[in-house]
Short mmCIF file of C-alpha atoms and ligand atoms in Angstrom, two decimals:
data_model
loop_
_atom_site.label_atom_id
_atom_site.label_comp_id
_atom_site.label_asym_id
_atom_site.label_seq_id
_atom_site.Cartn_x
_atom_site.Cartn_y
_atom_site.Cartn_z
CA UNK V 548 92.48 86.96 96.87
CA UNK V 549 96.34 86.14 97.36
CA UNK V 550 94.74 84.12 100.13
CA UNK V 551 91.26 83.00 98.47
CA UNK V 552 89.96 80.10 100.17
CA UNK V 553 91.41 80.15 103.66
CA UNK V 554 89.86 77.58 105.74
CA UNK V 555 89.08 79.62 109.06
CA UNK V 556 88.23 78.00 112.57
CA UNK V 557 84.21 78.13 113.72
CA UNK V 558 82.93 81.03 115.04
CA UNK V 559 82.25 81.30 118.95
CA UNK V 560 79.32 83.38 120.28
CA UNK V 561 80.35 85.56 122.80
CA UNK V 562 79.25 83.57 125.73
CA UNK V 563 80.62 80.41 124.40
CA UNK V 564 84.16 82.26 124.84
CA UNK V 565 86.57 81.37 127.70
CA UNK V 566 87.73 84.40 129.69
CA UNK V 567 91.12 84.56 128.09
CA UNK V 568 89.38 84.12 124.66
CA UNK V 569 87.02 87.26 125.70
CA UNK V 570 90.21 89.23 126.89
CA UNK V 571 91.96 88.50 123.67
CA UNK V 572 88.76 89.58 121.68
CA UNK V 573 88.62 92.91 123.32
CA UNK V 574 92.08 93.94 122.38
CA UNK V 575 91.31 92.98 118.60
CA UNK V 576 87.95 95.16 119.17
CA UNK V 577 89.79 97.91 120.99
CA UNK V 578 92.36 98.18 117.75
CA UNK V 579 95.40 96.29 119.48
CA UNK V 580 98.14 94.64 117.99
CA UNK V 581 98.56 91.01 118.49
CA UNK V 582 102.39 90.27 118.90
CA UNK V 583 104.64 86.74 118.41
CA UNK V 584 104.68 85.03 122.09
CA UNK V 585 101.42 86.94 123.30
CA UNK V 586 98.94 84.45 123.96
CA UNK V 587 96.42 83.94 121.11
CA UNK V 588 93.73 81.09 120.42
CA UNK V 589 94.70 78.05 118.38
CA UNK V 590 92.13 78.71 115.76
CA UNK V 591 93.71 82.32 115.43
CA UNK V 592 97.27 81.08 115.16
CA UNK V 593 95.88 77.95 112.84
CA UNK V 594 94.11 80.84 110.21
CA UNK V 595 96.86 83.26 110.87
CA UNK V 596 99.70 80.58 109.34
CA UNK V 597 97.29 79.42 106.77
CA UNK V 598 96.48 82.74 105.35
CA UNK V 599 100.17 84.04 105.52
CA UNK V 600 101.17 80.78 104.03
CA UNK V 601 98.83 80.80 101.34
CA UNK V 602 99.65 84.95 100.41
CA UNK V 603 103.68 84.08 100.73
CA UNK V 604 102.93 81.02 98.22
CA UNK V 605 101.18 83.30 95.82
CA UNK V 606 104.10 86.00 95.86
CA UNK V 607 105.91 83.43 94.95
CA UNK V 608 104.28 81.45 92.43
CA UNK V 609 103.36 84.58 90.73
CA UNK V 610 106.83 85.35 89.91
CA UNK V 611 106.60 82.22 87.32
CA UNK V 612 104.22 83.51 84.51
CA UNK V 613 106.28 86.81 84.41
CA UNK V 614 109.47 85.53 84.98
CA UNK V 615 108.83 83.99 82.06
CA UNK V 616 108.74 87.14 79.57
CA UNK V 617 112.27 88.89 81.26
CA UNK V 618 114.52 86.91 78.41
CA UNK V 619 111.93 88.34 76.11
CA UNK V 620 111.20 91.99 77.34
CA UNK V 621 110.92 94.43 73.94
CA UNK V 622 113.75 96.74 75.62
CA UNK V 623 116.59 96.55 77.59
CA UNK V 624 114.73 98.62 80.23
CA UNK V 625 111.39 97.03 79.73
CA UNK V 626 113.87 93.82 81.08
CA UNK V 627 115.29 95.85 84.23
CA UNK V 628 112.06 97.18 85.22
CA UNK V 629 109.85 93.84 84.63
CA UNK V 630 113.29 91.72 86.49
CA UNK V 631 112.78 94.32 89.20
CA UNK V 632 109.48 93.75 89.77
CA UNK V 633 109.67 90.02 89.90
CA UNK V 634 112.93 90.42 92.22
CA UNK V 635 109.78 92.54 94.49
CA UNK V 636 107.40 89.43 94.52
CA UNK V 637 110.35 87.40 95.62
CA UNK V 638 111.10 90.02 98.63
CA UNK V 639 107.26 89.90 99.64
CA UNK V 640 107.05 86.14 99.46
CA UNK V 641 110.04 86.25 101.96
CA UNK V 642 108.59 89.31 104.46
CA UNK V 643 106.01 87.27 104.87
CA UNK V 644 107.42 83.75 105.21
CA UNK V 645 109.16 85.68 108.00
CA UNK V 646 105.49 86.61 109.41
CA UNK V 647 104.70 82.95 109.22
CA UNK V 648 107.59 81.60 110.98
CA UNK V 649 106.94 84.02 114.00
CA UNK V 650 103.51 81.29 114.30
CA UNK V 651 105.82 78.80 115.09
CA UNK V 652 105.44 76.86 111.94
CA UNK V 653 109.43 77.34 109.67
CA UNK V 654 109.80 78.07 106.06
CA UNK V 655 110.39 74.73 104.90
CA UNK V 656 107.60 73.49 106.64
CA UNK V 657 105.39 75.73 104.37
CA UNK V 658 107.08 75.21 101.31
CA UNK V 659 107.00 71.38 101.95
CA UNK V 660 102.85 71.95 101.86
CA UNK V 661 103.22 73.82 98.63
CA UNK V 662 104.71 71.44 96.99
CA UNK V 663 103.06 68.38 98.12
CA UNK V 664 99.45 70.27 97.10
CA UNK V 665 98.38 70.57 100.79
CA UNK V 666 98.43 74.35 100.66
CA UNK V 667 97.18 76.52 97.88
CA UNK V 668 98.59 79.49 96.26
CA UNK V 669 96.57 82.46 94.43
CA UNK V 670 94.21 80.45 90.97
CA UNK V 671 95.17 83.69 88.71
CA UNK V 672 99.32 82.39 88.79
CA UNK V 673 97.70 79.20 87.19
CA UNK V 674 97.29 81.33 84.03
CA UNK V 675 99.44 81.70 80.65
CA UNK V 676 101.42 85.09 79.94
CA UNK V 677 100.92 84.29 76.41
CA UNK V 678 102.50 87.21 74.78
CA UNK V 679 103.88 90.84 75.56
CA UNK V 680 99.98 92.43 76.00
CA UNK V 681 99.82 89.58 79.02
CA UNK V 682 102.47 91.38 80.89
CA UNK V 683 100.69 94.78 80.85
CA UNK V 684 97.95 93.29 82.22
CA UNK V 685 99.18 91.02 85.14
CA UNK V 686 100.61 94.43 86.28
CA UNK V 687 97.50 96.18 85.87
CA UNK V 688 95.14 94.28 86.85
CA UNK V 689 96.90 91.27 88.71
CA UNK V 690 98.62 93.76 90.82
CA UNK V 691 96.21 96.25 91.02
CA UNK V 692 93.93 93.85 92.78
CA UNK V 693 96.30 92.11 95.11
CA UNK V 694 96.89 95.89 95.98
CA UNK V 695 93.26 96.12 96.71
CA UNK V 696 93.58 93.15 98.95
CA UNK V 697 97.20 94.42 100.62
CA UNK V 698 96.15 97.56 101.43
CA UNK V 699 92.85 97.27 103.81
CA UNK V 700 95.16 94.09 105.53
CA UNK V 701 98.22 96.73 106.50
CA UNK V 702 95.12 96.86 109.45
CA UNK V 703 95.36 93.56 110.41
CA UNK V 704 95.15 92.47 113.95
CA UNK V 705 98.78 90.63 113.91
CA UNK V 706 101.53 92.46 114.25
CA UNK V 707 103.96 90.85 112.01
CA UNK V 708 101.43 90.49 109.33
CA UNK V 709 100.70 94.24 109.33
CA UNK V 710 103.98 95.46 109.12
CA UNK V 711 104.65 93.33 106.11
CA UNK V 712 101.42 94.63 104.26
CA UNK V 713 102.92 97.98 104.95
CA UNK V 714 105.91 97.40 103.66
CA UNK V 715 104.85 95.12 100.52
CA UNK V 716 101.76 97.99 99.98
CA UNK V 717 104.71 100.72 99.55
CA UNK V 718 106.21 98.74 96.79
CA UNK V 719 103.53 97.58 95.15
CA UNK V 720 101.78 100.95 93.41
CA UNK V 721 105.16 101.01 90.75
CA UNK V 722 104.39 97.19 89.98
CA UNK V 723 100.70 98.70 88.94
CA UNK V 724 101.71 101.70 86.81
CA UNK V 725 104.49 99.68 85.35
CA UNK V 726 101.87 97.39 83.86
CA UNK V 727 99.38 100.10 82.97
CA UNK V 728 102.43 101.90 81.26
CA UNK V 729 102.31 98.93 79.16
CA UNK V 730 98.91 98.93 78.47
CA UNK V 731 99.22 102.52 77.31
CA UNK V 732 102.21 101.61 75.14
CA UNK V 733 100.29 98.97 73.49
CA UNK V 734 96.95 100.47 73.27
CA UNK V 735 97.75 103.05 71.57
CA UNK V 736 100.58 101.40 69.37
CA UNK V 737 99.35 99.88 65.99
CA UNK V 738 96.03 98.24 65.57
CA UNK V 739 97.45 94.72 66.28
CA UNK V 740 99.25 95.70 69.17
CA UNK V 741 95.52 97.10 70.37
CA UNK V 742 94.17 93.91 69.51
CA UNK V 743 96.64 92.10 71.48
CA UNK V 744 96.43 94.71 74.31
CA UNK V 745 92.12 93.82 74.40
CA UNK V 746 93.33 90.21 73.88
CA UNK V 747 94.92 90.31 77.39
CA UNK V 748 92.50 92.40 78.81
CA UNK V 749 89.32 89.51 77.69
CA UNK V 750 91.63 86.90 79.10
CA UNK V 751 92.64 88.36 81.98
CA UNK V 752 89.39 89.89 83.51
CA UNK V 753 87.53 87.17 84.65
CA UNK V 754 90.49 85.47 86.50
CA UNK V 755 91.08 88.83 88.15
CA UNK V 756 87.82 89.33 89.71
CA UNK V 757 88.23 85.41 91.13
CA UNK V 758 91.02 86.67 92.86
CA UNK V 759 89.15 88.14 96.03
CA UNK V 760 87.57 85.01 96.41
CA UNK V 761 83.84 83.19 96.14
CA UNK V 762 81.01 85.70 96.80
CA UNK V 763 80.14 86.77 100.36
CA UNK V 764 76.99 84.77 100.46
CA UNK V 765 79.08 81.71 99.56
CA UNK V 766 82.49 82.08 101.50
CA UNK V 767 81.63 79.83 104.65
CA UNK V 768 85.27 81.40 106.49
CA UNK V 769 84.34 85.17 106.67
CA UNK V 770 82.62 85.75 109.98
CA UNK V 771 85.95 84.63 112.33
CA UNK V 772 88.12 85.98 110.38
CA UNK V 773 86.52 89.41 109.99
CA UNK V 774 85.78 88.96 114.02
CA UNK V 775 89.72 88.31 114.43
CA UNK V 776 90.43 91.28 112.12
CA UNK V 777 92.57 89.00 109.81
CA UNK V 778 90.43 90.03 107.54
CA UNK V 779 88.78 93.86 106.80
CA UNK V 780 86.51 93.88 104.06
CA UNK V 781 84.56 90.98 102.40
CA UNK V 782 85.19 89.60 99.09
CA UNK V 783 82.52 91.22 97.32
CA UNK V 784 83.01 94.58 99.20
CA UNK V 785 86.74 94.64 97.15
CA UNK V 786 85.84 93.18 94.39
CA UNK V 787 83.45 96.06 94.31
CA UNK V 788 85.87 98.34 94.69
CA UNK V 789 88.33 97.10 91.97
CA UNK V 790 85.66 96.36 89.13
CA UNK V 791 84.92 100.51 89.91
CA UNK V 792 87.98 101.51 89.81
CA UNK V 793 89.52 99.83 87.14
CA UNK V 794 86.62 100.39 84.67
CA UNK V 795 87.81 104.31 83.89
CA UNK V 796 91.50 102.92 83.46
CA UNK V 797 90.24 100.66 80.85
CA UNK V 798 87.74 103.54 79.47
CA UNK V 799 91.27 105.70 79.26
CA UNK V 800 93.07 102.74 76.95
CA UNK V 801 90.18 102.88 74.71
CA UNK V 802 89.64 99.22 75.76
CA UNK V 803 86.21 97.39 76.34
CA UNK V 804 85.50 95.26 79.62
CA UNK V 805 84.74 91.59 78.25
CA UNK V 806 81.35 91.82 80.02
CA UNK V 807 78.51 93.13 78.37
CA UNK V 808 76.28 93.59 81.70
CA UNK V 809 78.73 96.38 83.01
CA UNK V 810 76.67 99.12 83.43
CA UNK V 811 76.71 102.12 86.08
CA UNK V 812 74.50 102.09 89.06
CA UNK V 813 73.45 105.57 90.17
CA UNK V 814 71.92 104.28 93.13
CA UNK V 815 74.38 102.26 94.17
CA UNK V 816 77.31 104.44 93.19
CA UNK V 817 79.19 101.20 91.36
CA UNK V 818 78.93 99.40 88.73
CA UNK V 819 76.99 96.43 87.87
CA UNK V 820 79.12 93.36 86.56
CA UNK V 821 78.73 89.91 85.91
CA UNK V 822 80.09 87.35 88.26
CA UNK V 823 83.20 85.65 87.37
CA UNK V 824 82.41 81.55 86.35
CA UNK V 825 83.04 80.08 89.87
CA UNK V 826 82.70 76.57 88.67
CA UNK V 827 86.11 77.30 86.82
CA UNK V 828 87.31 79.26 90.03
CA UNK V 829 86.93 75.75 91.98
CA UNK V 830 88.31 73.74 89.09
CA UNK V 831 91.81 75.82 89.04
CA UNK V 832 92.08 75.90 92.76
CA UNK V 833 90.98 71.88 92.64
CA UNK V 834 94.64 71.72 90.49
CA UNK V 835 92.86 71.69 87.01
CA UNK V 836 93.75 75.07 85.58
CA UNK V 837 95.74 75.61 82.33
CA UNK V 838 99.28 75.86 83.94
CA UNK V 839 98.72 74.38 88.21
CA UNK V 840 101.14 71.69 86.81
CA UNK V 841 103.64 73.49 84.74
CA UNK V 842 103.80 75.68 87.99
CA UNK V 843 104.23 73.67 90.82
CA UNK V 844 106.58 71.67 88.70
CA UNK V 845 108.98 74.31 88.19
CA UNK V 846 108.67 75.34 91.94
CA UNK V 847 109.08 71.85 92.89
CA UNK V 848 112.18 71.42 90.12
CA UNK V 849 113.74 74.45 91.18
CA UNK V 850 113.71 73.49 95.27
CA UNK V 851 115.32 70.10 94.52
CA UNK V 852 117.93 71.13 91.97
CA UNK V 853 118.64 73.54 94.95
CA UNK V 854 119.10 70.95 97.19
CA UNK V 855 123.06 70.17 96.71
CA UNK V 856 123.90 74.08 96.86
CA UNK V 857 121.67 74.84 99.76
CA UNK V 858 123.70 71.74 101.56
CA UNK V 859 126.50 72.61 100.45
CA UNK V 860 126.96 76.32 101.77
CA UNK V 861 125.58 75.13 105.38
CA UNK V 862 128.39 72.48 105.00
CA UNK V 863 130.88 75.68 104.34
CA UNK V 864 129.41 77.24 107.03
CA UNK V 865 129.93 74.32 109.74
CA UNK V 866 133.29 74.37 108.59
CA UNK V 867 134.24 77.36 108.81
CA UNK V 868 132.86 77.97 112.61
CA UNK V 869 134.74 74.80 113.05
CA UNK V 870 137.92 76.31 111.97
CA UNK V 871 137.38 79.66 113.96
CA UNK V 872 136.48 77.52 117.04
CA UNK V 873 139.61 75.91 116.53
CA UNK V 874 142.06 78.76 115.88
CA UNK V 875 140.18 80.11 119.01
CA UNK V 876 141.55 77.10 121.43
CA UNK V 877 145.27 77.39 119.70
CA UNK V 878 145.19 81.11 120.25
CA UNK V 879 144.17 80.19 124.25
CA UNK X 123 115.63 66.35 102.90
CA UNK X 124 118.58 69.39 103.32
CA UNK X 125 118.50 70.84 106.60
CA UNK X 126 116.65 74.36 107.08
CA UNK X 127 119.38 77.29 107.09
CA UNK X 128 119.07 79.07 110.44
CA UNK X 129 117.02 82.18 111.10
CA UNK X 130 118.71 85.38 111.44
CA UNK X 131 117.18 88.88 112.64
CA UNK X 132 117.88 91.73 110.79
CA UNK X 133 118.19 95.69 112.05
CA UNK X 134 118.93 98.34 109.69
CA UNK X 135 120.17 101.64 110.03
CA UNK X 136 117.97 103.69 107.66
CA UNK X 137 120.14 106.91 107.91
CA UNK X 138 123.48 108.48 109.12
CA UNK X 139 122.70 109.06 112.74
CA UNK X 140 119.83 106.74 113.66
CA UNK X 141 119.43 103.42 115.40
CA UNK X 142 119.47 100.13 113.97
CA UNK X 143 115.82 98.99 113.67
CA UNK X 144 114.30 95.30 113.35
CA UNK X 145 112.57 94.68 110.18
CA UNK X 146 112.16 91.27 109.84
CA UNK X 147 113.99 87.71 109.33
CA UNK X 148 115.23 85.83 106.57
CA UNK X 149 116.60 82.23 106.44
CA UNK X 150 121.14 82.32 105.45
CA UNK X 151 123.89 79.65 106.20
CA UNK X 152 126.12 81.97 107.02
CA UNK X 153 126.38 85.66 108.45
CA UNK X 154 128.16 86.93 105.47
CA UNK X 155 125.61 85.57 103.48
CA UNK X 156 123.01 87.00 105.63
CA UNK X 157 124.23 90.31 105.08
CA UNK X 158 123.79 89.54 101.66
CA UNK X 159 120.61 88.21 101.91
CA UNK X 160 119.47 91.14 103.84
CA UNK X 161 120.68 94.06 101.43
CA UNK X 162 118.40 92.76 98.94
CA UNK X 163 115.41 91.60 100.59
CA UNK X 164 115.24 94.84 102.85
CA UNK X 165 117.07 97.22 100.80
CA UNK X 166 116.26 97.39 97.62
CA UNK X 167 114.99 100.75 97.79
CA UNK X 168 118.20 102.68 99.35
CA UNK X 169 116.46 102.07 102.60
CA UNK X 170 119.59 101.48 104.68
CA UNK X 171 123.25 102.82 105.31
CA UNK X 172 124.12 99.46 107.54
CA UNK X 173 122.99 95.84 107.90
CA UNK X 174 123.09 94.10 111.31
CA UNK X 175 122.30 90.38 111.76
CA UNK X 176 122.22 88.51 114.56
CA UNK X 177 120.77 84.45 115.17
CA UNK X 178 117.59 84.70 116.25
CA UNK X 179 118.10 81.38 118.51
CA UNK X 180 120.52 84.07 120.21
CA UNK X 181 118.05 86.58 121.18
CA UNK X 182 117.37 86.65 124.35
CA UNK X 183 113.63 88.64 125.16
CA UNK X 184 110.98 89.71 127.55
CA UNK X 185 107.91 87.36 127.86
CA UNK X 186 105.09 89.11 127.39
CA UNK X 187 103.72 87.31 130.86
CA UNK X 188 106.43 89.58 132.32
CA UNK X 189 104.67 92.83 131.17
CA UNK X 190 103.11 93.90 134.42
CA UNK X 191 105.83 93.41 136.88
CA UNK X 192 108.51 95.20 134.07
CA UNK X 193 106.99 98.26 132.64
CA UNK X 194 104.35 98.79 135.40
CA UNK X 195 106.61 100.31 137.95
CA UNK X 196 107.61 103.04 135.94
CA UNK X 197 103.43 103.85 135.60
CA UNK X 198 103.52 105.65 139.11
CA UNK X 199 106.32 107.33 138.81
CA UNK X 200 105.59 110.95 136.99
CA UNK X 201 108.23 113.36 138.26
CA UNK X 202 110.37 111.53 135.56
CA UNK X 203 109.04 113.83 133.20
CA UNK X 204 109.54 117.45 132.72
CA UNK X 205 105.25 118.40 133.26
CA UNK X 206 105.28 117.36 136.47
CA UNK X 207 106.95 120.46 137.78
CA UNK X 208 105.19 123.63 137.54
CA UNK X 209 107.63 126.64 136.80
CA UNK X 210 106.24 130.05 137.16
CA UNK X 211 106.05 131.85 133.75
CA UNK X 212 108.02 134.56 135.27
CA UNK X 213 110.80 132.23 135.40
CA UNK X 214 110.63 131.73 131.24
CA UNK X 215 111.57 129.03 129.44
CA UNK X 216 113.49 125.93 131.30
FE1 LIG Q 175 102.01 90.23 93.54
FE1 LIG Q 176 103.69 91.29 95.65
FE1 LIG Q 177 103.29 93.01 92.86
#
């Protein structure tokens, strides 16, 4: 999802583990928290900073396509509430940046492999916000699924990691109802703003359901990763869970799913759905979506027309412990 | 390439009356600006009363190797708490 397609390490039977690997195993299986400087396997570490790199990247990223609607809000407090949001994203891209670093790997470091393409950020950010509708629905259903995603992870075996799912999980549910409070607005506003409300949703549906990643019998980096408990459920296990819950919410707009194989499964106590097209899936995360460029240009644009006033305030701040260290000696 | 601004720790007192408490890091030039930096990436939601930073190069920890011989000591010793005494009921509360 936030982290879709995170290359994990191969998985070891159990007698092909060392006895330090076995050790570390058990505490994962008896519910343990891995912390910083405990000792951990490389392959752990390796997923650990690519899957917190990749989630930080998306926070991130995903502040661009709504970012781009707060000059335009309709109201003056549909523009506080949707800058307050993004302001959110930019506080969870940072918790866990701060989760990353405790890897050993530093910020930079990570945002050097964003920028340079080596490390991938969420496919749905490579979407347009076309128009107001687009907003509602990135909260709604963008949100609402990295939610899904967040909230079984606030479990995960590394300390650092957890804690930040807790903390980004608490602040995430008014990022939701802020976009389904759009929704509402516009769904049952006049007919076009309807139309543009089921606009959003037909765009937005398919792209959503891509978020929690290829299908089980396809996604090759599961099996560790569940095993390491940096991962809880499987792709299609969430995936699940959002196309059932968000179904009703749509049902309540007086909107229609863009699929027309939806259908209830008694048995089964879900619905059916279609799959999402995963040959576009591959071409967005390959770099070929409708906005990859327009967005890792502006990330890219915005780091190095930072450059001269990130210098300059560590050049400030040399200085000025200069100038204490100095009054220090006089005052001696 | 800019150098990276250092890495600070950051400890907030959520209310009047408790302990600072680490909740994470964030990258600042300066500790002003960390203080800054800290009120709004771990306050936005009224969640402190007061910020503390410190360098993170300047904390000095445990190693988790260390476990054993630090905390294990203390394992064997239960007449630091109150249960290990039995006081006769007679006596009432103590
Ligand atoms: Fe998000
Ligand atoms: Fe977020
Ligand atoms: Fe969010």
């Amino acid at each position: 999802m936030y982290a879709q397609l995170v290359k994990s390490e191969g998985m070891k039977s159990a007698a092909e583990l060392s006895p330090q690997e076995r050790a570390f195993q058990d505490r994962i299986d008896r519910g343990e928290k891995i912390e910083p400087k405990e000792w951990m396997p490389e392959g752990y570490r390796k997923t650990l900073i690519r899957q917190i790199g990749q989630h930080a990247h998306s926070e991130i990223v995903g502040q661009l396509p709504e970012g781009n609607w707060i000059t335009r809000a309709p109201t003056l407090e549909r523009k506080a509430i949707l800058l307050a949001k993004v302001q959110d994203e930019a506080g969870h891209g940072l918790y866990l940046y701060c989760a990353a670093e405790t890897l050993g790997v530093s910020r930079d470091q990570l945002l050097a492999k964003l920028h340079d393409g080596s490390m991938k950020y969420s496919s749905i950010f490579n979407y347009p916000t076309l128009n107001w509708a687009d907003i509602g629905a990135v909260g709604w259903l963008v949100d609402g699924a990295a939610i899904m995603n967040q909230v079984q992870l606030q479990k995960t075996s590394y300390g650092p990691y957890s804690r930040a799912m807790i903390r980004i999980c608490k602040e995430e549910s008014f990022h939701q109802r802020q976009g389904y409070d759009i929704m509402m607005k516009m769904a049952q506003g006049t007919a076009e703003q309807k139309a543009m409300a089921q606009d959003a949703l037909d765009r937005f549906w398919y792209p959503a359901l891509m978020m929690f990643g290829p299908s089980d019998k396809d996604s090759v980096h599961s099996t560790q990763s569940m095993a390491w408990k940096i991962k809880i459920n499987t792709n299609d296990e969430l995936r699940q869970k959002f196309v059932d819950q968000t179904v009703p919410q749509a049902e309540y707009l007086g909107l229609k799913i863009p699929d027309p194989n939806l259908k209830w499964n008694e048995e089964k106590k879900g619905y059916d759905f279609s799959e999402p097209d995963w040959s576009e899936f591959f071409e967005v995360i390959a770099g070929n979506g409708p906005c990859n460029k327009e967005r890792l240009g502006a990330r890219v644009k915005a780091w190095e027309d930072g450059a001269w006033f990130r210098d300059g305030l560590l050049a400030h701040a040399e200085k000025a412990q200069a100038r204490r260290a100095a009054a220090r000696v006089a005052a001696e | 390439m800019s150098s990276e601004w250092p890495l600070w720790e950051v400890f907030i007192r959520g209310q009047h009356g408790l302990n600072h408490r680490h909740v994470g890091s964030l990258h600042a030039p300066d500790a002003e600006l960390a203080i800054k930096n800290a009120r709004d990436v771990y306050t936005r939601r009224n969640e402190g009363v007061s910020i503390w930073v410190v360098k993170s190069v300047d904390i000095a920890a445990s190693s988790p190797s260390d476990k054993g011989p630090l905390f294990e000591p203390s394992n064997s010793k239960v007449y630091r708490h109150p249960t290990f005494f039995e006081i006769p009921e007679e006596v009432g509360h103590m």
